[in-house]
C-alpha cells in the first residue's frame, strides 16, 4: 500500500512552458485535493475532486486545470507557467462519504513536487 | 469563511523542554479539529484529532483538547525531542468537502 504518490519530485520550467503533475492514490479514496505551499502562507487549495468525473475549484485555481477520469488518478496541469507558480505542490486524498467529507476524515498527503519557474 | 490563527515561529526549544503551540479558529458550525505535522522534505501527516467539545486528541506524546468555549485547540508536549523538529499545522474541518482550513504552520526547532 503506497498511499499517495506524486511525480516528479522536482522540476524547473521556463516561463510559458506547460507540464502535468501526476498524483495517484491506492486507498480507494473518493476525495482528492491539490494544494500549493508557499513560505509563510500555509497551504492553499487549488482544486479538489469528490469522485471520478467531478472536479471543482478551490481557493487559488487560476493558471491550473485538473481532470479525474479514474478514482486513483488526479493530475494537475499547468498550461502557461509563470514565476508566481513557483511553489511546492501537494496532492492529498481522503475517504469521504457520498456527497460530503465525513467530519472525522483524515487527509493523506503525497511527498510533494517542488516546482520552480524561471 | 473559516480561519485559523497560530504562531508562525520558529519556536526553538532545548531537548526535554515543554512545548505549547497555540491555535485558535473561527469556523461555521461544529468543526472537527486536526493537527498535522510536516517533517523536513515530506508531506503533511496527521498527528492527532478531536471531533467534539472537551475531547482530547493524543499521539506520540502530543496532546490537544477541543475547547469550544474559547475556540482553541492548543498543542502540547511535556518533553520534546530533537526528532520532533518539524512544522505543525492546525486545521479545523467544517461540514462540506473542501472546508479544511490550514493554519500557516509553526516551525519547531529542538536543539540537543
CSV table of N, CA and C in Angstrom, one decimal, chain A residues 5 10 18 29 61 67 73 75 83 88 90 95 103 105 107 110 114-115 117:
chain,number,residue,atom,x,y,z
A,5,UNK,N,1.1,8.9,-4.1
A,5,UNK,CA,2.4,9.1,-4.8
A,5,UNK,C,2.3,10.3,-5.8
A,10,UNK,N,10.9,17.0,-8.4
A,10,UNK,CA,11.4,18.4,-8.6
A,10,UNK,C,11.3,18.6,-10.1
A,18,UNK,N,4.5,24.3,-20.3
A,18,UNK,CA,3.4,23.6,-19.7
A,18,UNK,C,3.9,22.3,-19.1
A,29,UNK,N,-9.8,6.1,-2.2
A,29,UNK,CA,-10.5,7.3,-1.6
A,29,UNK,C,-11.3,8.0,-2.7
A,61,UNK,N,-7.4,28.7,-8.1
A,61,UNK,CA,-7.4,27.8,-9.3
A,61,UNK,C,-6.8,28.4,-10.5
A,67,UNK,N,-8.2,17.0,-14.0
A,67,UNK,CA,-9.2,16.1,-14.5
A,67,UNK,C,-9.2,14.9,-13.6
A,73,UNK,N,-6.4,8.5,-10.0
A,73,UNK,CA,-5.5,9.5,-10.5
A,73,UNK,C,-6.1,10.9,-10.5
A,75,UNK,N,-4.4,14.3,-11.9
A,75,UNK,CA,-3.3,15.1,-12.4
A,75,UNK,C,-3.6,16.6,-12.4
A,83,UNK,N,6.2,32.7,-13.1
A,83,UNK,CA,7.1,32.7,-11.9
A,83,UNK,C,6.2,32.6,-10.6
A,88,UNK,N,5.7,24.6,-3.8
A,88,UNK,CA,5.7,23.2,-3.6
A,88,UNK,C,4.2,22.7,-3.6
A,90,UNK,N,1.3,19.8,-3.3
A,90,UNK,CA,0.9,18.6,-2.6
A,90,UNK,C,-0.4,18.1,-3.1
A,95,UNK,N,-11.1,9.7,2.5
A,95,UNK,CA,-12.1,8.7,2.2
A,95,UNK,C,-13.4,9.3,1.7
A,103,UNK,N,-16.9,14.2,8.9
A,103,UNK,CA,-16.4,15.2,9.8
A,103,UNK,C,-15.1,14.7,10.5
A,105,UNK,N,-12.8,12.9,8.7
A,105,UNK,CA,-11.9,12.4,7.7
A,105,UNK,C,-10.5,13.0,7.7
A,107,UNK,N,-6.9,13.6,5.9
A,107,UNK,CA,-6.3,13.7,4.6
A,107,UNK,C,-5.0,13.1,4.6
A,110,UNK,N,0.7,13.3,-0.3
A,110,UNK,CA,1.9,12.8,-1.0
A,110,UNK,C,3.1,13.5,-0.6
A,114,UNK,N,8.3,19.9,-6.0
A,114,UNK,CA,8.9,21.3,-5.9
A,114,UNK,C,9.1,21.8,-7.3
A,115,UNK,N,8.4,22.9,-7.6
A,115,UNK,CA,8.4,23.4,-9.0
A,115,UNK,C,9.0,24.8,-8.9
A,117,UNK,N,9.7,28.1,-11.6
A,117,UNK,CA,9.5,28.6,-12.9
A,117,UNK,C,10.4,29.8,-13.1
